[in-house]
Coordinates of C-alpha atoms and ligand atoms in Angstrom, one line a residue:
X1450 CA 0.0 0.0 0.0
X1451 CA 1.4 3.7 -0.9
X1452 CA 1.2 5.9 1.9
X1453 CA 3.4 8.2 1.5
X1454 CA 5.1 9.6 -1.7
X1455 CA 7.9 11.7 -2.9
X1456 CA 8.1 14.2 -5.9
X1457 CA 10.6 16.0 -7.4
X1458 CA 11.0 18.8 -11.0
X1459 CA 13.8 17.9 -13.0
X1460 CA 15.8 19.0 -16.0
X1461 CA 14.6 22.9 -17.4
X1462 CA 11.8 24.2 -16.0
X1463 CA 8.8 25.4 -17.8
X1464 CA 5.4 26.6 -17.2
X1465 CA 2.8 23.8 -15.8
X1466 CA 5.2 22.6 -13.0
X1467 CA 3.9 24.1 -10.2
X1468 CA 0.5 23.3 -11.7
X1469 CA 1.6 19.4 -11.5
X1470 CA 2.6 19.8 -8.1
X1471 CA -0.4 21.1 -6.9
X1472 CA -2.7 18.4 -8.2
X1473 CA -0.1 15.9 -7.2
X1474 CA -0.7 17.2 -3.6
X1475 CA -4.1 17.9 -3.5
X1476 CA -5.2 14.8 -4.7
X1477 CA -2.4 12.6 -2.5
X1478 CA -3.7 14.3 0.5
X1479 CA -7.1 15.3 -0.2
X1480 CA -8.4 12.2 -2.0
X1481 CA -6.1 9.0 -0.7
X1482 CA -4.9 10.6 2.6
X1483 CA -1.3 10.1 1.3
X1484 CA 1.6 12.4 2.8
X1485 CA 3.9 13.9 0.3
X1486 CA 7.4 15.0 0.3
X1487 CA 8.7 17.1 -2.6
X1488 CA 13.0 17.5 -2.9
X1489 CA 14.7 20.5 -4.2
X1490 CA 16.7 21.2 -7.1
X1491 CA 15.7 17.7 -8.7
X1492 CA 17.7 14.7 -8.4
X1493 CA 19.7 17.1 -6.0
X1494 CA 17.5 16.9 -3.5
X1495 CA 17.6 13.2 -3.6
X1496 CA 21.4 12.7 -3.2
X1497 CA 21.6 15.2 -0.5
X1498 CA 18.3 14.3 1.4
X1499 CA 17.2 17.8 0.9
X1500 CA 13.3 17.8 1.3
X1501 CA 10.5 19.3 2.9
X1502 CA 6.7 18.2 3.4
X1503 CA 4.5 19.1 1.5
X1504 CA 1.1 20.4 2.8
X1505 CA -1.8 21.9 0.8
X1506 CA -0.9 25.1 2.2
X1507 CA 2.3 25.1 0.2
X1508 CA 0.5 24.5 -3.2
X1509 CA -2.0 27.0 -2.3
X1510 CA -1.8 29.7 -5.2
X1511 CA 0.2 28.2 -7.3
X1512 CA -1.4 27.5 -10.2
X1513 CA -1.2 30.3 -12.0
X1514 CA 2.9 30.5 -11.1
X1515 CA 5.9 29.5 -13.5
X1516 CA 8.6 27.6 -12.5
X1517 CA 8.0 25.3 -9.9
X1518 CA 8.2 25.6 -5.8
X1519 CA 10.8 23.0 -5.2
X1520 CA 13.6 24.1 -7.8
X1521 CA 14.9 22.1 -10.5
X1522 CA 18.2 21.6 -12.3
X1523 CA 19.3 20.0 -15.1
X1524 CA 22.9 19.5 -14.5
X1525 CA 22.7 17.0 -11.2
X1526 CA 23.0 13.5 -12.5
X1527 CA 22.7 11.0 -9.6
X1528 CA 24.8 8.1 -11.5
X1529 CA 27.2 10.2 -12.2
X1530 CA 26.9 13.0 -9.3
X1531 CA 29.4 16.4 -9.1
X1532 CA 31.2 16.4 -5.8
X1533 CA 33.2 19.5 -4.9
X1534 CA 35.6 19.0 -1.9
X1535 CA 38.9 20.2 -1.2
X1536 CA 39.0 21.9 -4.3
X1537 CA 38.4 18.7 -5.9
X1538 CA 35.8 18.2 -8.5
X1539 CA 34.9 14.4 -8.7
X1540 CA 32.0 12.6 -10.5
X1541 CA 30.5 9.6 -8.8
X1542 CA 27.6 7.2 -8.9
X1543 CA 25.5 8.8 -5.9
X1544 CA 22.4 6.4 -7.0
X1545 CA 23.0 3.9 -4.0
X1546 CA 22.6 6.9 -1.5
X1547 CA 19.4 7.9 -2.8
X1548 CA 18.0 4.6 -3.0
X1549 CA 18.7 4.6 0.9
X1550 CA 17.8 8.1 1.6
X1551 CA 14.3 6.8 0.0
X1552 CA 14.0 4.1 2.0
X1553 CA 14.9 5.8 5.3
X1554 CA 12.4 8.3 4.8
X1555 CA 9.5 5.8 4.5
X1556 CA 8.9 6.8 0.6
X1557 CA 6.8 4.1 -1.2
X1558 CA 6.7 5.8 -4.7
X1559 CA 8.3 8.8 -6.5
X1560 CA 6.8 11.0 -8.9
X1561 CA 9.7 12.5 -11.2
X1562 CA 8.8 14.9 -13.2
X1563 CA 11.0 16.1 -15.9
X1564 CA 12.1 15.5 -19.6
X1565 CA 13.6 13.1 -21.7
X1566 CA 17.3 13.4 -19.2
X1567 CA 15.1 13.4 -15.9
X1568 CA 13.4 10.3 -17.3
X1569 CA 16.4 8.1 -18.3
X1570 CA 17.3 8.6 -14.7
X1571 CA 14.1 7.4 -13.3
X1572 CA 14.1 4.3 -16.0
X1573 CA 17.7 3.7 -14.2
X1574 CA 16.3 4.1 -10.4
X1575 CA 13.2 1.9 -11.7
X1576 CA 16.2 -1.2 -12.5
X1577 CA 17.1 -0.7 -9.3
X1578 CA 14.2 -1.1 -7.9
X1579 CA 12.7 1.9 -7.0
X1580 CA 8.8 2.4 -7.2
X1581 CA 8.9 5.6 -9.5
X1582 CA 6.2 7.1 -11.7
X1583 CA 7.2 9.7 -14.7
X1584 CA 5.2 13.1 -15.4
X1585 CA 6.4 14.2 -19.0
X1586 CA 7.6 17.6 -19.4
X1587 CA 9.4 20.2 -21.7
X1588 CA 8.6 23.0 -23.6
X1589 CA 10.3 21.3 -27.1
X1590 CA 7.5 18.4 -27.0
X1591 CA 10.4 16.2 -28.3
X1592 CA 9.2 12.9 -25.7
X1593 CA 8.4 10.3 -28.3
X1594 CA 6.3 8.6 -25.6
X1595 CA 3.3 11.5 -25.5
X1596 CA 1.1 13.7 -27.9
X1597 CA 2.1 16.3 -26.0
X1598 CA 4.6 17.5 -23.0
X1599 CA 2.7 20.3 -20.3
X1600 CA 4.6 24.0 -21.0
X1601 CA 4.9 23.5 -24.4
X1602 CA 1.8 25.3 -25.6
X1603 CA 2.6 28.1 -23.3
X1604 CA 5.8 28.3 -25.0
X1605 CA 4.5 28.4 -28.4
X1606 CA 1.9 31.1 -27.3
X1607 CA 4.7 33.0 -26.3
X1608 CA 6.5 32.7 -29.6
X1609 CA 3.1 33.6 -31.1
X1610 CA 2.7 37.0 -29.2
X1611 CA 6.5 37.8 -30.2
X1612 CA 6.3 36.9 -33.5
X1613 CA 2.6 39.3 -33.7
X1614 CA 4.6 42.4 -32.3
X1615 CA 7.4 41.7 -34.9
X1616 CA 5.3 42.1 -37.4
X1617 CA 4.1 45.7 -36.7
X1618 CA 7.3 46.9 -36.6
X1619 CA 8.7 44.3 -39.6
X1620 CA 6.1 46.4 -41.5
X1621 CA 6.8 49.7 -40.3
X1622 CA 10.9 49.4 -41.0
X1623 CA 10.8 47.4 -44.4
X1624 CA 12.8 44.9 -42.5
X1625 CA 13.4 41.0 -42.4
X1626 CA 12.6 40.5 -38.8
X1627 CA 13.9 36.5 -37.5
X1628 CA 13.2 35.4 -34.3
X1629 CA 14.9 32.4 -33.1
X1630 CA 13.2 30.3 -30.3
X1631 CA 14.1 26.9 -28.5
X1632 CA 13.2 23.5 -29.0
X1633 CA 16.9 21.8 -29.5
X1634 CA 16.8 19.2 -31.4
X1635 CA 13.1 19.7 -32.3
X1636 CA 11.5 22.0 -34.1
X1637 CA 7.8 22.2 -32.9
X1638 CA 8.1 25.4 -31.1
X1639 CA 9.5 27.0 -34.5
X1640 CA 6.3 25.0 -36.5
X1641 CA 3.5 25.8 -34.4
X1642 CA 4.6 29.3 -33.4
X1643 CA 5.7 30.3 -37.3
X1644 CA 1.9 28.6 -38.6
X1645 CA 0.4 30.7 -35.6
X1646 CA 1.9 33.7 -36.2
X1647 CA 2.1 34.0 -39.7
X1648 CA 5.3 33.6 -39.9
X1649 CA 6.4 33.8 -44.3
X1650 CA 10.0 31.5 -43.1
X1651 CA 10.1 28.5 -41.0
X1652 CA 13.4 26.6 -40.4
X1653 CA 13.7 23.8 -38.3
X1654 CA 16.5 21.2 -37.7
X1655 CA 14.0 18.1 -39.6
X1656 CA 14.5 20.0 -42.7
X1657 CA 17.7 21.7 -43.6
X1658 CA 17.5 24.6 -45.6
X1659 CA 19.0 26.2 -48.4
X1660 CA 19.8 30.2 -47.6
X1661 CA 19.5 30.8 -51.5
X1662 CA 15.9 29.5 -51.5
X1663 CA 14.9 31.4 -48.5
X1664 CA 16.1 34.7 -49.8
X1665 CA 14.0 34.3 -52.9
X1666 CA 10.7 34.1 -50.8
X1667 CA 11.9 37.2 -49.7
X1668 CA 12.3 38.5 -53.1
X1669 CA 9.1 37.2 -54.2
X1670 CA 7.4 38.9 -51.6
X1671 CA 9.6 42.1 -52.1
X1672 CA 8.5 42.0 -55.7
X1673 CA 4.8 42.0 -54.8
X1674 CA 5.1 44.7 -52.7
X1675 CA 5.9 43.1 -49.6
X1676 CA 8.9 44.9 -48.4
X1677 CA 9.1 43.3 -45.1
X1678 CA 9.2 39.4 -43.7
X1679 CA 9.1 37.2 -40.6
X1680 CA 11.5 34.6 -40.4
X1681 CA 11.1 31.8 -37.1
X1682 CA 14.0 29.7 -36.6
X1683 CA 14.3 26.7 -34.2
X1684 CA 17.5 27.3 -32.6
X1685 CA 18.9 23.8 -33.9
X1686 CA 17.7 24.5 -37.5
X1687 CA 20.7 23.9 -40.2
X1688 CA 22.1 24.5 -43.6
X1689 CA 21.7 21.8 -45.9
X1690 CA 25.0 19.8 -45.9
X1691 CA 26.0 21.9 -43.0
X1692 CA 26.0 21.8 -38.8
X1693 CA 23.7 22.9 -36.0
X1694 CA 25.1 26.2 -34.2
X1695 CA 26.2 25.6 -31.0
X1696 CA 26.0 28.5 -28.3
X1697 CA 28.1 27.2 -25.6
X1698 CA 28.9 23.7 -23.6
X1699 CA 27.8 23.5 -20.2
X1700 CA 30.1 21.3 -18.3
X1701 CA 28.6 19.1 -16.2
X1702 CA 25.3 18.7 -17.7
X1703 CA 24.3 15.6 -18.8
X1704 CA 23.5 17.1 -22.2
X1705 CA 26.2 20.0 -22.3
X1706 CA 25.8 21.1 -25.3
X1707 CA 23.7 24.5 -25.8
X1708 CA 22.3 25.6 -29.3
X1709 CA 22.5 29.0 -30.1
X1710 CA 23.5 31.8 -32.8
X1711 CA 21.9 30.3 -35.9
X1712 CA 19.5 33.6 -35.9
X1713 CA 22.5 35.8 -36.6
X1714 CA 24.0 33.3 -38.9
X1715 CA 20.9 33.3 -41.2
X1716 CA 20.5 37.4 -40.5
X1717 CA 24.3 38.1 -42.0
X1718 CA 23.5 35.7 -45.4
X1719 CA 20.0 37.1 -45.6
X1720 CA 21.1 40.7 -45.5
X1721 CA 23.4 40.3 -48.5
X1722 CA 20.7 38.2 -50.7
X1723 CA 18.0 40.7 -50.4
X1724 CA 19.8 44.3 -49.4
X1725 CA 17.0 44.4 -46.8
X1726 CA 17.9 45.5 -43.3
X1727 CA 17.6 42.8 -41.2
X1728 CA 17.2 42.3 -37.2
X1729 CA 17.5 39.4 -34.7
X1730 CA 15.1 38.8 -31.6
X1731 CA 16.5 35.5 -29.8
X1732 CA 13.3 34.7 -27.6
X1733 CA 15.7 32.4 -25.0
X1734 CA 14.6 31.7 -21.4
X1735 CA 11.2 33.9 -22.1
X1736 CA 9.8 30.9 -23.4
X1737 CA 10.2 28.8 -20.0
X1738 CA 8.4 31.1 -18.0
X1739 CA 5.5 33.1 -17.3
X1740 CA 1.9 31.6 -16.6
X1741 CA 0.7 28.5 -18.1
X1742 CA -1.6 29.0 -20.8
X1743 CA -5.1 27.5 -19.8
X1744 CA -4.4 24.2 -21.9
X1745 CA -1.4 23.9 -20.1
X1746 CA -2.9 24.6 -16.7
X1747 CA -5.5 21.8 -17.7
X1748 CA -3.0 19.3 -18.9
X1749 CA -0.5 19.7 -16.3
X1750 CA -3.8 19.1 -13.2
X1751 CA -4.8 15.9 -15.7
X1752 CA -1.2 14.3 -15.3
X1753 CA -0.4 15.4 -11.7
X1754 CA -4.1 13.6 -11.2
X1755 CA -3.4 10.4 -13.0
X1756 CA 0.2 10.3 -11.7
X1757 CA -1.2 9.6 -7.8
X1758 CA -3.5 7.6 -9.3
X1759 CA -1.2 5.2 -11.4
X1760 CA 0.8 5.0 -7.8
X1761 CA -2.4 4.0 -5.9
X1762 CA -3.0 1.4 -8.3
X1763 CA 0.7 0.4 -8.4
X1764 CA 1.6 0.7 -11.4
X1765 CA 5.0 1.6 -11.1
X1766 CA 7.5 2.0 -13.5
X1767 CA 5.0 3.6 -15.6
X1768 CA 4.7 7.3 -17.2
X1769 CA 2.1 9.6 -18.0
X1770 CA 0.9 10.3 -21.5
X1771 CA -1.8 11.8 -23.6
X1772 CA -2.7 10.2 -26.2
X1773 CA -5.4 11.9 -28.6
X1774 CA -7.8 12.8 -26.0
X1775 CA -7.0 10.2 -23.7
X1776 CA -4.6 10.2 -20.3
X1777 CA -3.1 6.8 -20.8
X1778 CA 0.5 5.6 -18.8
X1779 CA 3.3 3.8 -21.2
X1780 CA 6.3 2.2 -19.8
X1781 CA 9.2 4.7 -18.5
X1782 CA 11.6 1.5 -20.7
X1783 CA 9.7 3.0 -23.8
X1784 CA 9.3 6.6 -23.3
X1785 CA 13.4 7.7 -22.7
X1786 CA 16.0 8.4 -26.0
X1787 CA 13.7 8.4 -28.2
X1788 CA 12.8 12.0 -29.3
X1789 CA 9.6 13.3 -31.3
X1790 CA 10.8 15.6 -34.2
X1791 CA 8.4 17.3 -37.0
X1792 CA 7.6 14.4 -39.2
X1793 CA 9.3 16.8 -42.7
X1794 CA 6.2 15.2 -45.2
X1795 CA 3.7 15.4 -41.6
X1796 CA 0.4 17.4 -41.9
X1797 CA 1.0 20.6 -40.6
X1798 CA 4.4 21.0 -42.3
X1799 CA 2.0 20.4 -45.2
X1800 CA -0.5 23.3 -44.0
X1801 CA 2.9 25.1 -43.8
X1802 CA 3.5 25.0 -47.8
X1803 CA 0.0 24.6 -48.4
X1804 CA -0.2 29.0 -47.6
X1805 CA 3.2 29.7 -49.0
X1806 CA 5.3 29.5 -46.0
X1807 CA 8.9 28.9 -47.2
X1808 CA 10.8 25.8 -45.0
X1809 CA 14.1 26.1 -47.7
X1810 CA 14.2 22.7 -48.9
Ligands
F6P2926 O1 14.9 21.6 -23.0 C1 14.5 22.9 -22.7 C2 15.4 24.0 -23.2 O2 14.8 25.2 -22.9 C3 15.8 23.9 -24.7 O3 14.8 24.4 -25.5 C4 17.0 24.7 -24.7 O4 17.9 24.3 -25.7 C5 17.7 24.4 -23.4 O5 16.6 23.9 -22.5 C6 18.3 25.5 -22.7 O6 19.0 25.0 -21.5 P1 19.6 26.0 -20.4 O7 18.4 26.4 -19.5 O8 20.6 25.1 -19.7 O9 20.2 27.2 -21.0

């Protein structure tokens, strides 16, 4: 019998987390009488035993809020854990500690919470044993294992709303305006975003473009009086034959690498193919906060719901996942390394070309 749970955010944050956590509490305590205990900073929390309890008082309020109440990280990997002493760094496998910290505390289930790095570790605590269930989250929608990942909408909204006030002022300047959002290895925040917004340029990483192409939308459009355009590129969108920019490498991170630059990249080529002024707006850490959106409010209460459920019913091991209308669970095993890109010939790249909208391929 599960009596009392623990929970934890991993990985980047993103709107919807704190909306997870409250549903995970309210229905632990309210409806099964569970007690919860939420750790800090992620898997951090678990290799240091830093925790607190978690009462409905402390989820009071909080579904409107970004971010999420217990802190998050995405650089703390409990196999292969950062220890600073003496002014040594070491790395070491911390994954025995928190198995006992678990146990110690009296915790008959976790709820981890995180993306596709956050999840791999939970698949690895699950073969060793540990009673875990997985909430999926990330604003790049790149889990394979789910329609959709809570904070991503609210990210593309907020894409949306910067591509609209781009526009005005695209118009205004005669300028090519590109805004470059998230989404690494995916480019779904670029898609839906550039279709909402009416964006006239899409480039994402599932279909590399050719600059030459891209300034000739431009011309076309320039030539049909359209002295302006709105380009949205996903930051890991590349040239055909050519790389993915990378911004910087995070040492320490389980992923270090960090896209970034490719807006500038395409501004300098662009500039010289049409002779129109161009600007760059790189959207960046905007996109992981602010208020979820009300479909990601809703989404996020419908997996911290089923989440306690799936650990009443003890079906461990197991993640979250919508699937068409549905909230189903799928197996943790099936849900980590593999990631969900735009399908290049999928339906709303289609929509995409269907009203002109120029991917460079
Ligand atoms: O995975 C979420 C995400 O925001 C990506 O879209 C982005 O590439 C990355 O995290 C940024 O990571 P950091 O917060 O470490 O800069």
């Amino acid at each position: 019998m599960v009596k009392r749970i623990g929970v934890l955010t991993g990985g980047g944050d993103c709107p919807g987390l704190n909306a997870v956590l409250r549903a995970v509490v309210k229905t632990a305590i309210g409806r099964y009488g569970l007690e919860v205990i939420g750790f800090r900073d992620g898997y951090r929390g678990l290799v240091v035993n830093d925790y607190l309890k978690l009462k409905r008082s402390n989820v009071s309020g909080i579904l409107v809020r970004g971010g999420t109440i217990l802190g998050s990280s995405n650089r703390d990997n409990p196999f292969n854990f950062k220890i600073e002493a003496d002014g040594k760094v070491e790395y070491t496998d911390m994954s025995d500690q928190v198995v006992k910290n678990i146990e110690e505390l009296g915790i008959d289930c976790m709820v981890i919470i995180g993306g596709d790095g956050t999840m791999a570790s939970a698949r690895d605590f699950a073969h060793k044993g540990l009673k875990v269930i997985g909430v999926p989250k990330t604003i790049d929608n790149d889990l394979s294992a789910t329609d959709t990942t809570f904070g991503f909408m609210t990210a593309v909204n907020t894409a949306t709303d910067a591509l609209d006030k781009l526009h005005t002022t695209a118009e205004s300047h005669h300028r090519i305006m590109i805004l470059e959002v998230m989404g690494r290895y995916a480019g779904w925040i670029a898609l839906e975003s550039g279709i909402a917004g009416g964006a006239d340029v899409i480039l994402i990483p599932e279909i590399p473009y050719d600059i030459k192409k891209v300034a000739q939308k431009i011309n076309d459009r320039k030539s049909r009086g359209k002295s302006f355009s709105i380009i949205v590129v996903a930051e890991g969108a590349k040239p055909l034959g050519g790389e993915m920019v990378v911004g910087k490498m995070v040492k320490d991170s389980p992923d270090p690498v960090r896209l970034g630059g490719i807006g500038n990249f395409v501004a300098q080529q662009l500039e010289s193919l049409t002779c129109l002024e161009t600007r760059v707006t790189v959207l960046g850490h905007v996109q992981r906060g602010g208020s979820p959106t009300t479909y990601d409010r809703i989404l996020s209460t419908r997996y911290g719901v089923a989440a306690v459920e799936l650990a009443q019913a003890e079906r461990f091991g197991m993640m979250v996942s919508l699937q068409g209308d549905t909230i189903t669970a799928v197996p943790i095993d099936d849900a980590v390394g593999k990631l969900k890109t735009v399908p290049p010939e999928g339906e709303l790249v289609r929509v995409g070309k269907s009203i002109g909208v120029e991917f460079g391929d």
